[in-house]
JSON list of C-alpha atoms in Angstrom, two decimals:
[
{"chain": "A", "resi": 1, "resn": "MET", "atom": "CA", "xyz": [48.64, -104.44, 114.28]},
{"chain": "A", "resi": 2, "resn": "ALA", "atom": "CA", "xyz": [49.17, -100.76, 115.08]},
{"chain": "A", "resi": 3, "resn": "ARG", "atom": "CA", "xyz": [52.64, -99.68, 116.18]},
{"chain": "A", "resi": 4, "resn": "PHE", "atom": "CA", "xyz": [52.32, -97.75, 119.40]},
{"chain": "A", "resi": 5, "resn": "ARG", "atom": "CA", "xyz": [54.16, -94.48, 119.80]},
{"chain": "A", "resi": 6, "resn": "ARG", "atom": "CA", "xyz": [55.68, -93.62, 123.16]},
{"chain": "A", "resi": 7, "resn": "LYS", "atom": "CA", "xyz": [55.72, -90.25, 124.87]},
{"chain": "A", "resi": 8, "resn": "LEU", "atom": "CA", "xyz": [57.34, -89.47, 128.20]},
{"chain": "A", "resi": 9, "resn": "LEU", "atom": "CA", "xyz": [56.21, -87.11, 130.94]},
{"chain": "A", "resi": 10, "resn": "THR", "atom": "CA", "xyz": [58.88, -86.83, 133.60]},
{"chain": "A", "resi": 11, "resn": "CYS", "atom": "CA", "xyz": [59.81, -84.83, 136.63]},
{"chain": "A", "resi": 12, "resn": "LYS", "atom": "CA", "xyz": [63.07, -82.92, 136.33]},
{"chain": "A", "resi": 13, "resn": "SER", "atom": "CA", "xyz": [64.39, -85.08, 139.19]},
{"chain": "A", "resi": 14, "resn": "LEU", "atom": "CA", "xyz": [64.57, -88.07, 136.82]},
{"chain": "A", "resi": 15, "resn": "ALA", "atom": "CA", "xyz": [65.01, -86.33, 133.47]},
{"chain": "A", "resi": 16, "resn": "HIS", "atom": "CA", "xyz": [68.81, -86.60, 133.52]},
{"chain": "A", "resi": 17, "resn": "VAL", "atom": "CA", "xyz": [68.47, -90.40, 133.71]},
{"chain": "A", "resi": 18, "resn": "LEU", "atom": "CA", "xyz": [65.49, -90.92, 131.41]},
{"chain": "A", "resi": 19, "resn": "GLU", "atom": "CA", "xyz": [66.43, -88.61, 128.54]},
{"chain": "A", "resi": 20, "resn": "PRO", "atom": "CA", "xyz": [69.54, -90.63, 127.52]},
{"chain": "A", "resi": 21, "resn": "LEU", "atom": "CA", "xyz": [67.60, -93.90, 127.87]},
{"chain": "A", "resi": 22, "resn": "ALA", "atom": "CA", "xyz": [64.62, -92.69, 125.85]},
{"chain": "A", "resi": 23, "resn": "GLY", "atom": "CA", "xyz": [66.36, -91.99, 122.57]},
{"chain": "A", "resi": 24, "resn": "ARG", "atom": "CA", "xyz": [65.39, -89.58, 119.82]},
{"chain": "A", "resi": 25, "resn": "GLU", "atom": "CA", "xyz": [62.15, -91.30, 118.86]},
{"chain": "A", "resi": 26, "resn": "THR", "atom": "CA", "xyz": [60.45, -90.58, 122.21]},
{"chain": "A", "resi": 27, "resn": "GLU", "atom": "CA", "xyz": [58.74, -87.24, 122.72]},
{"chain": "A", "resi": 28, "resn": "ILE", "atom": "CA", "xyz": [59.74, -85.93, 126.16]},
{"chain": "A", "resi": 29, "resn": "ARG", "atom": "CA", "xyz": [58.19, -83.29, 128.38]},
{"chain": "A", "resi": 30, "resn": "VAL", "atom": "CA", "xyz": [59.88, -82.30, 131.64]},
{"chain": "A", "resi": 31, "resn": "LEU", "atom": "CA", "xyz": [57.99, -80.71, 134.54]},
{"chain": "A", "resi": 32, "resn": "GLU", "atom": "CA", "xyz": [59.51, -78.77, 137.41]},
{"chain": "A", "resi": 33, "resn": "ILE", "atom": "CA", "xyz": [60.26, -80.39, 140.76]},
{"chain": "A", "resi": 34, "resn": "ALA", "atom": "CA", "xyz": [58.53, -77.55, 142.62]},
{"chain": "A", "resi": 35, "resn": "LEU", "atom": "CA", "xyz": [55.14, -78.91, 141.51]},
{"chain": "A", "resi": 36, "resn": "HIS", "atom": "CA", "xyz": [55.57, -81.63, 144.17]},
{"chain": "A", "resi": 37, "resn": "LEU", "atom": "CA", "xyz": [55.03, -79.04, 146.87]},
{"chain": "A", "resi": 38, "resn": "ASN", "atom": "CA", "xyz": [51.32, -79.19, 146.05]},
{"chain": "A", "resi": 39, "resn": "PRO", "atom": "CA", "xyz": [50.05, -82.64, 144.95]},
{"chain": "A", "resi": 40, "resn": "GLN", "atom": "CA", "xyz": [46.81, -81.24, 143.55]},
{"chain": "A", "resi": 41, "resn": "ARG", "atom": "CA", "xyz": [48.75, -78.71, 141.48]},
{"chain": "A", "resi": 42, "resn": "LEU", "atom": "CA", "xyz": [51.03, -81.48, 140.19]},
{"chain": "A", "resi": 43, "resn": "ARG", "atom": "CA", "xyz": [48.00, -83.61, 139.27]},
{"chain": "A", "resi": 44, "resn": "ASP", "atom": "CA", "xyz": [46.40, -80.67, 137.45]},
{"chain": "A", "resi": 45, "resn": "HIS", "atom": "CA", "xyz": [49.60, -80.00, 135.46]},
{"chain": "A", "resi": 46, "resn": "LEU", "atom": "CA", "xyz": [49.94, -83.66, 134.53]},
{"chain": "A", "resi": 47, "resn": "MET", "atom": "CA", "xyz": [46.32, -83.77, 133.37]},
{"chain": "A", "resi": 48, "resn": "GLU", "atom": "CA", "xyz": [46.94, -80.68, 131.23]},
{"chain": "A", "resi": 49, "resn": "GLN", "atom": "CA", "xyz": [50.01, -82.27, 129.66]},
{"chain": "A", "resi": 50, "resn": "VAL", "atom": "CA", "xyz": [48.22, -85.57, 129.04]},
{"chain": "A", "resi": 51, "resn": "ALA", "atom": "CA", "xyz": [45.40, -83.71, 127.29]},
{"chain": "A", "resi": 52, "resn": "ARG", "atom": "CA", "xyz": [47.93, -81.98, 125.03]},
{"chain": "A", "resi": 53, "resn": "ILE", "atom": "CA", "xyz": [49.87, -85.07, 123.95]},
{"chain": "A", "resi": 54, "resn": "GLU", "atom": "CA", "xyz": [47.34, -87.91, 124.10]},
{"chain": "A", "resi": 55, "resn": "ALA", "atom": "CA", "xyz": [46.52, -89.69, 120.88]},
{"chain": "A", "resi": 56, "resn": "ALA", "atom": "CA", "xyz": [45.28, -93.05, 119.71]},
{"chain": "A", "resi": 57, "resn": "ASP", "atom": "CA", "xyz": [47.88, -95.82, 119.51]},
{"chain": "A", "resi": 58, "resn": "THR", "atom": "CA", "xyz": [50.09, -93.97, 121.99]},
{"chain": "A", "resi": 59, "resn": "HIS", "atom": "CA", "xyz": [51.59, -94.93, 125.33]},
{"chain": "A", "resi": 60, "resn": "ILE", "atom": "CA", "xyz": [52.26, -92.08, 127.74]},
{"chain": "A", "resi": 61, "resn": "LEU", "atom": "CA", "xyz": [55.02, -93.08, 130.15]},
{"chain": "A", "resi": 62, "resn": "PHE", "atom": "CA", "xyz": [55.46, -91.33, 133.49]},
{"chain": "A", "resi": 63, "resn": "GLY", "atom": "CA", "xyz": [58.86, -90.59, 134.99]},
{"chain": "A", "resi": 64, "resn": "TYR", "atom": "CA", "xyz": [57.15, -90.33, 138.36]},
{"chain": "A", "resi": 65, "resn": "GLY", "atom": "CA", "xyz": [56.07, -92.47, 141.28]},
{"chain": "A", "resi": 66, "resn": "LEU", "atom": "CA", "xyz": [52.76, -92.08, 143.04]},
{"chain": "A", "resi": 67, "resn": "CYS", "atom": "CA", "xyz": [54.24, -88.88, 144.55]},
{"chain": "A", "resi": 68, "resn": "GLY", "atom": "CA", "xyz": [52.02, -88.24, 147.54]},
{"chain": "A", "resi": 69, "resn": "ARG", "atom": "CA", "xyz": [49.06, -89.62, 145.57]},
{"chain": "A", "resi": 70, "resn": "ALA", "atom": "CA", "xyz": [49.44, -86.82, 143.01]},
{"chain": "A", "resi": 71, "resn": "LEU", "atom": "CA", "xyz": [49.38, -89.35, 140.16]},
{"chain": "A", "resi": 72, "resn": "GLU", "atom": "CA", "xyz": [46.24, -91.03, 141.50]},
{"chain": "A", "resi": 73, "resn": "GLY", "atom": "CA", "xyz": [43.31, -90.20, 139.24]},
{"chain": "A", "resi": 74, "resn": "VAL", "atom": "CA", "xyz": [45.34, -89.05, 136.24]},
{"chain": "A", "resi": 75, "resn": "VAL", "atom": "CA", "xyz": [43.56, -90.37, 133.16]},
{"chain": "A", "resi": 76, "resn": "SER", "atom": "CA", "xyz": [43.71, -90.18, 129.39]},
{"chain": "A", "resi": 77, "resn": "ALA", "atom": "CA", "xyz": [40.77, -90.49, 127.03]},
{"chain": "A", "resi": 78, "resn": "LYS", "atom": "CA", "xyz": [42.93, -91.69, 124.13]},
{"chain": "A", "resi": 79, "resn": "SER", "atom": "CA", "xyz": [46.26, -93.08, 125.35]},
{"chain": "A", "resi": 80, "resn": "THR", "atom": "CA", "xyz": [47.44, -95.90, 127.56]},
{"chain": "A", "resi": 81, "resn": "LEU", "atom": "CA", "xyz": [49.25, -94.65, 130.67]},
{"chain": "A", "resi": 82, "resn": "VAL", "atom": "CA", "xyz": [52.24, -96.46, 132.19]},
{"chain": "A", "resi": 83, "resn": "LEU", "atom": "CA", "xyz": [53.55, -95.69, 135.69]},
{"chain": "A", "resi": 84, "resn": "PRO", "atom": "CA", "xyz": [56.26, -97.53, 137.67]},
{"chain": "A", "resi": 85, "resn": "LYS", "atom": "CA", "xyz": [55.04, -98.94, 141.00]},
{"chain": "A", "resi": 86, "resn": "VAL", "atom": "CA", "xyz": [57.17, -96.76, 143.25]},
{"chain": "A", "resi": 87, "resn": "ASP", "atom": "CA", "xyz": [56.29, -94.08, 145.74]},
{"chain": "A", "resi": 88, "resn": "ASP", "atom": "CA", "xyz": [58.62, -91.40, 144.36]},
{"chain": "A", "resi": 89, "resn": "CYS", "atom": "CA", "xyz": [61.81, -90.70, 142.42]},
{"chain": "A", "resi": 90, "resn": "VAL", "atom": "CA", "xyz": [63.93, -92.31, 145.14]},
{"chain": "A", "resi": 91, "resn": "GLY", "atom": "CA", "xyz": [62.24, -95.67, 144.65]},
{"chain": "A", "resi": 92, "resn": "ALA", "atom": "CA", "xyz": [62.64, -95.29, 140.89]},
{"chain": "A", "resi": 93, "resn": "LEU", "atom": "CA", "xyz": [66.39, -94.74, 141.22]},
{"chain": "A", "resi": 94, "resn": "LEU", "atom": "CA", "xyz": [66.77, -97.55, 143.74]},
{"chain": "A", "resi": 95, "resn": "GLY", "atom": "CA", "xyz": [65.12, -99.90, 141.26]},
{"chain": "A", "resi": 96, "resn": "SER", "atom": "CA", "xyz": [62.06, -100.99, 143.21]},
{"chain": "A", "resi": 97, "resn": "ARG", "atom": "CA", "xyz": [59.56, -100.02, 145.85]},
{"chain": "A", "resi": 98, "resn": "GLU", "atom": "CA", "xyz": [60.68, -103.02, 147.92]},
{"chain": "A", "resi": 99, "resn": "ARG", "atom": "CA", "xyz": [64.31, -101.88, 148.10]},
{"chain": "A", "resi": 100, "resn": "HIS", "atom": "CA", "xyz": [63.20, -98.38, 149.07]},
{"chain": "A", "resi": 101, "resn": "LYS", "atom": "CA", "xyz": [60.96, -99.71, 151.84]},
{"chain": "A", "resi": 102, "resn": "GLU", "atom": "CA", "xyz": [63.64, -102.06, 153.14]},
{"chain": "A", "resi": 103, "resn": "LEU", "atom": "CA", "xyz": [66.13, -99.20, 153.39]},
{"chain": "A", "resi": 104, "resn": "LEU", "atom": "CA", "xyz": [63.60, -97.13, 155.31]},
{"chain": "A", "resi": 105, "resn": "ARG", "atom": "CA", "xyz": [62.88, -100.05, 157.62]},
{"chain": "A", "resi": 106, "resn": "ARG", "atom": "CA", "xyz": [66.56, -100.22, 158.50]},
{"chain": "A", "resi": 107, "resn": "ARG", "atom": "CA", "xyz": [67.09, -96.44, 158.55]},
{"chain": "A", "resi": 108, "resn": "ALA", "atom": "CA", "xyz": [63.75, -94.77, 159.21]},
{"chain": "A", "resi": 109, "resn": "GLY", "atom": "CA", "xyz": [65.29, -91.30, 159.41]},
{"chain": "A", "resi": 110, "resn": "CYS", "atom": "CA", "xyz": [66.97, -91.44, 156.01]},
{"chain": "A", "resi": 111, "resn": "TYR", "atom": "CA", "xyz": [67.05, -88.45, 153.67]},
{"chain": "A", "resi": 112, "resn": "PHE", "atom": "CA", "xyz": [67.99, -89.29, 150.08]},
{"chain": "A", "resi": 113, "resn": "MET", "atom": "CA", "xyz": [70.07, -87.00, 147.88]},
{"chain": "A", "resi": 114, "resn": "GLU", "atom": "CA", "xyz": [71.36, -87.23, 144.31]},
{"chain": "A", "resi": 115, "resn": "GLN", "atom": "CA", "xyz": [73.93, -84.91, 142.80]},
{"chain": "A", "resi": 116, "resn": "HIS", "atom": "CA", "xyz": [71.45, -83.42, 140.31]},
{"chain": "A", "resi": 117, "resn": "TRP", "atom": "CA", "xyz": [69.11, -82.49, 143.16]},
{"chain": "A", "resi": 118, "resn": "LEU", "atom": "CA", "xyz": [71.57, -80.30, 145.05]},
{"chain": "A", "resi": 119, "resn": "GLU", "atom": "CA", "xyz": [70.39, -77.11, 143.32]},
{"chain": "A", "resi": 120, "resn": "THR", "atom": "CA", "xyz": [66.68, -77.96, 143.50]},
{"chain": "A", "resi": 121, "resn": "GLU", "atom": "CA", "xyz": [63.81, -78.02, 145.98]},
{"chain": "A", "resi": 122, "resn": "LEU", "atom": "CA", "xyz": [64.88, -81.56, 146.91]},
{"chain": "A", "resi": 123, "resn": "ASN", "atom": "CA", "xyz": [67.87, -80.16, 148.81]},
{"chain": "A", "resi": 124, "resn": "VAL", "atom": "CA", "xyz": [66.33, -79.89, 152.27]},
{"chain": "A", "resi": 125, "resn": "PHE", "atom": "CA", "xyz": [69.56, -78.50, 153.71]},
{"chain": "A", "resi": 126, "resn": "VAL", "atom": "CA", "xyz": [69.18, -75.37, 151.58]},
{"chain": "A", "resi": 127, "resn": "GLN", "atom": "CA", "xyz": [65.42, -75.17, 152.03]},
{"chain": "A", "resi": 128, "resn": "VAL", "atom": "CA", "xyz": [65.62, -75.07, 155.85]},
{"chain": "A", "resi": 129, "resn": "THR", "atom": "CA", "xyz": [67.95, -72.07, 155.77]},
{"chain": "A", "resi": 130, "resn": "MET", "atom": "CA", "xyz": [65.81, -69.94, 153.46]},
{"chain": "A", "resi": 131, "resn": "GLY", "atom": "CA", "xyz": [64.55, -66.84, 155.25]},
{"chain": "A", "resi": 132, "resn": "LEU", "atom": "CA", "xyz": [66.81, -67.32, 158.26]},
{"chain": "A", "resi": 133, "resn": "GLU", "atom": "CA", "xyz": [68.32, -63.89, 157.72]},
{"chain": "A", "resi": 134, "resn": "ARG", "atom": "CA", "xyz": [65.10, -62.48, 159.19]},
{"chain": "A", "resi": 135, "resn": "ILE", "atom": "CA", "xyz": [65.57, -64.55, 162.37]},
{"chain": "A", "resi": 136, "resn": "PRO", "atom": "CA", "xyz": [67.82, -63.45, 165.26]},
{"chain": "A", "resi": 137, "resn": "PRO", "atom": "CA", "xyz": [71.17, -65.27, 164.93]},
{"chain": "A", "resi": 138, "resn": "GLU", "atom": "CA", "xyz": [70.85, -66.93, 168.31]},
{"chain": "A", "resi": 139, "resn": "ARG", "atom": "CA", "xyz": [67.64, -68.70, 167.20]},
{"chain": "A", "resi": 140, "resn": "ARG", "atom": "CA", "xyz": [68.75, -69.92, 163.77]},
{"chain": "A", "resi": 141, "resn": "GLY", "atom": "CA", "xyz": [70.50, -73.07, 164.93]},
{"chain": "A", "resi": 142, "resn": "SER", "atom": "CA", "xyz": [67.52, -74.33, 166.88]},
{"chain": "A", "resi": 143, "resn": "ILE", "atom": "CA", "xyz": [65.17, -73.66, 163.96]},
{"chain": "A", "resi": 144, "resn": "VAL", "atom": "CA", "xyz": [67.34, -75.70, 161.58]},
{"chain": "A", "resi": 145, "resn": "GLN", "atom": "CA", "xyz": [67.71, -78.44, 164.18]},
{"chain": "A", "resi": 146, "resn": "MET", "atom": "CA", "xyz": [63.94, -78.62, 164.60]},
{"chain": "A", "resi": 147, "resn": "ALA", "atom": "CA", "xyz": [63.37, -78.77, 160.84]},
{"chain": "A", "resi": 148, "resn": "LEU", "atom": "CA", "xyz": [65.78, -81.72, 160.51]},
{"chain": "A", "resi": 149, "resn": "LYS", "atom": "CA", "xyz": [64.84, -83.51, 163.71]},
{"chain": "A", "resi": 150, "resn": "ASN", "atom": "CA", "xyz": [63.37, -86.55, 161.95]},
{"chain": "A", "resi": 151, "resn": "TYR", "atom": "CA", "xyz": [66.54, -87.28, 159.96]},
{"chain": "A", "resi": 152, "resn": "THR", "atom": "CA", "xyz": [69.44, -89.39, 161.18]},
{"chain": "A", "resi": 153, "resn": "THR", "atom": "CA", "xyz": [71.09, -90.34, 157.88]},
{"chain": "A", "resi": 154, "resn": "LEU", "atom": "CA", "xyz": [71.96, -88.68, 154.60]},
{"chain": "A", "resi": 155, "resn": "ALA", "atom": "CA", "xyz": [72.03, -91.23, 151.77]},
{"chain": "A", "resi": 156, "resn": "LEU", "atom": "CA", "xyz": [73.72, -90.21, 148.53]},
{"chain": "A", "resi": 157, "resn": "LEU", "atom": "CA", "xyz": [72.26, -92.01, 145.51]},
{"chain": "A", "resi": 158, "resn": "ASP", "atom": "CA", "xyz": [75.28, -92.76, 143.36]},
{"chain": "A", "resi": 159, "resn": "SER", "atom": "CA", "xyz": [75.05, -93.90, 139.76]},
{"chain": "A", "resi": 160, "resn": "GLY", "atom": "CA", "xyz": [78.83, -94.22, 139.54]},
{"chain": "A", "resi": 161, "resn": "ASP", "atom": "CA", "xyz": [79.40, -90.79, 138.02]},
{"chain": "A", "resi": 162, "resn": "THR", "atom": "CA", "xyz": [78.87, -88.61, 141.10]},
{"chain": "A", "resi": 163, "resn": "GLU", "atom": "CA", "xyz": [81.22, -85.65, 140.96]},
{"chain": "A", "resi": 164, "resn": "PRO", "atom": "CA", "xyz": [83.71, -85.27, 143.84]},
{"chain": "A", "resi": 165, "resn": "GLU", "atom": "CA", "xyz": [82.30, -81.81, 144.57]},
{"chain": "A", "resi": 166, "resn": "ALA", "atom": "CA", "xyz": [78.79, -83.22, 145.04]},
{"chain": "A", "resi": 167, "resn": "ASP", "atom": "CA", "xyz": [80.12, -86.04, 147.19]},
{"chain": "A", "resi": 168, "resn": "ASN", "atom": "CA", "xyz": [82.06, -83.62, 149.38]},
{"chain": "A", "resi": 169, "resn": "ARG", "atom": "CA", "xyz": [79.09, -81.30, 149.67]},
{"chain": "A", "resi": 170, "resn": "CYS", "atom": "CA", "xyz": [76.85, -84.11, 150.91]},
{"chain": "A", "resi": 171, "resn": "MET", "atom": "CA", "xyz": [79.46, -85.27, 153.41]},
{"chain": "A", "resi": 172, "resn": "ALA", "atom": "CA", "xyz": [79.70, -81.69, 154.68]},
{"chain": "A", "resi": 173, "resn": "TYR", "atom": "CA", "xyz": [75.92, -81.52, 155.15]},
{"chain": "A", "resi": 174, "resn": "ALA", "atom": "CA", "xyz": [76.01, -84.76, 157.11]},
{"chain": "A", "resi": 175, "resn": "SER", "atom": "CA", "xyz": [78.86, -83.59, 159.30]},
{"chain": "A", "resi": 176, "resn": "ARG", "atom": "CA", "xyz": [77.33, -80.18, 159.95]},
{"chain": "A", "resi": 177, "resn": "HIS", "atom": "CA", "xyz": [73.96, -81.61, 160.96]},
{"chain": "A", "resi": 178, "resn": "GLU", "atom": "CA", "xyz": [75.35, -84.66, 162.80]},
{"chain": "A", "resi": 179, "resn": "LEU", "atom": "CA", "xyz": [73.90, -87.21, 160.40]},
{"chain": "A", "resi": 180, "resn": "ASP", "atom": "CA", "xyz": [75.28, -90.58, 159.35]},
{"chain": "A", "resi": 181, "resn": "PHE", "atom": "CA", "xyz": [76.45, -90.56, 155.75]},
{"chain": "A", "resi": 182, "resn": "ILE", "atom": "CA", "xyz": [76.02, -93.51, 153.39]},
{"chain": "A", "resi": 183, "resn": "ARG", "atom": "CA", "xyz": [76.26, -94.09, 149.65]},
{"chain": "A", "resi": 184, "resn": "LEU", "atom": "CA", "xyz": [73.71, -96.19, 147.78]},
{"chain": "A", "resi": 185, "resn": "LYS", "atom": "CA", "xyz": [74.23, -97.46, 144.27]},
{"chain": "A", "resi": 186, "resn": "THR", "atom": "CA", "xyz": [71.35, -96.71, 141.94]},
{"chain": "A", "resi": 187, "resn": "GLU", "atom": "CA", "xyz": [69.69, -99.45, 139.91]},
{"chain": "A", "resi": 188, "resn": "LEU", "atom": "CA", "xyz": [68.29, -98.25, 136.59]},
{"chain": "A", "resi": 189, "resn": "GLY", "atom": "CA", "xyz": [66.63, -101.47, 135.45]},
{"chain": "A", "resi": 190, "resn": "LEU", "atom": "CA", "xyz": [63.14, -100.29, 136.39]},
{"chain": "A", "resi": 191, "resn": "LEU", "atom": "CA", "xyz": [63.48, -97.02, 134.47]},
{"chain": "A", "resi": 192, "resn": "THR", "atom": "CA", "xyz": [64.96, -98.86, 131.50]},
{"chain": "A", "resi": 193, "resn": "ARG", "atom": "CA", "xyz": [61.95, -101.20, 131.46]},
{"chain": "A", "resi": 194, "resn": "LEU", "atom": "CA", "xyz": [59.61, -98.20, 131.75]},
{"chain": "A", "resi": 195, "resn": "LEU", "atom": "CA", "xyz": [60.93, -97.02, 128.38]},
{"chain": "A", "resi": 196, "resn": "SER", "atom": "CA", "xyz": [61.34, -100.33, 126.60]},
{"chain": "A", "resi": 197, "resn": "GLY", "atom": "CA", "xyz": [59.25, -102.90, 128.50]},
{"chain": "A", "resi": 198, "resn": "PRO", "atom": "CA", "xyz": [58.21, -105.43, 129.53]},
{"chain": "A", "resi": 199, "resn": "TRP", "atom": "CA", "xyz": [55.60, -103.84, 131.83]},
{"chain": "A", "resi": 200, "resn": "THR", "atom": "CA", "xyz": [54.82, -106.57, 134.33]},
{"chain": "A", "resi": 201, "resn": "ASP", "atom": "CA", "xyz": [52.02, -106.26, 136.87]},
{"chain": "A", "resi": 202, "resn": "GLU", "atom": "CA", "xyz": [54.61, -106.50, 139.66]},
{"chain": "A", "resi": 203, "resn": "GLU", "atom": "CA", "xyz": [56.49, -103.40, 138.53]},
{"chain": "A", "resi": 204, "resn": "PHE", "atom": "CA", "xyz": [54.06, -101.18, 136.59]},
{"chain": "A", "resi": 205, "resn": "ILE", "atom": "CA", "xyz": [50.56, -99.78, 136.49]},
{"chain": "A", "resi": 206, "resn": "VAL", "atom": "CA", "xyz": [49.22, -99.88, 132.93]},
{"chain": "A", "resi": 207, "resn": "CYS", "atom": "CA", "xyz": [45.94, -98.01, 132.40]},
{"chain": "A", "resi": 208, "resn": "ALA", "atom": "CA", "xyz": [43.99, -98.31, 129.18]},
{"chain": "A", "resi": 209, "resn": "PRO", "atom": "CA", "xyz": [42.25, -95.18, 127.81]},
{"chain": "A", "resi": 210, "resn": "GLY", "atom": "CA", "xyz": [39.52, -94.03, 130.19]},
{"chain": "A", "resi": 211, "resn": "ARG", "atom": "CA", "xyz": [40.98, -95.84, 133.22]},
{"chain": "A", "resi": 212, "resn": "PRO", "atom": "CA", "xyz": [42.46, -93.52, 135.90]},
{"chain": "A", "resi": 213, "resn": "ILE", "atom": "CA", "xyz": [45.74, -94.37, 137.63]},
{"chain": "A", "resi": 214, "resn": "PRO", "atom": "CA", "xyz": [44.72, -96.07, 140.90]},
{"chain": "A", "resi": 215, "resn": "PHE", "atom": "CA", "xyz": [46.22, -95.82, 144.36]},
{"chain": "A", "resi": 216, "resn": "PHE", "atom": "CA", "xyz": [48.61, -98.69, 144.97]}
]
């Protein structure tokens, strides 16, 4: 029986978790978070990467969720593709799609943050202030308030090693924008199983060569 090689394609948002779990034997490629801003562009980049690394007797693992349906339709002619059944990186860090959905049922206006995301496009509190220098000062507050109107809670995803500076920065964002602040412990079992198995139907999409990743 052939021994399958494993290669990992991951978003930078999860790379800091997956790289230590993957070990030296796993080939890893990391794509920028900004690709999420355009799902079609993200899909195109993933297809390009799959075409470069696909090979027979190879599993390509995705450090992604469905990500606005960007992963839907990604296919390999030669490799088996494995994707966790989560909507995005938040669900992956929370350990399951069900936990993510339950949290959103209880706190519909929840924005999730992780310390490694503070200097990326996932920091909405920085994104909403970009370009404000061109806006009259008296209008800036209302613009930011409008941009954040759907959020009521800032949830810090904490793996147990969150730096005090990151914690304080998130609390300051919550205070400044009048949001509730909560901490949520991450659960890395799903990402560990992505890299080492087992890949159950409940937790993963496994697509044989020629089968595109479906919507789920």
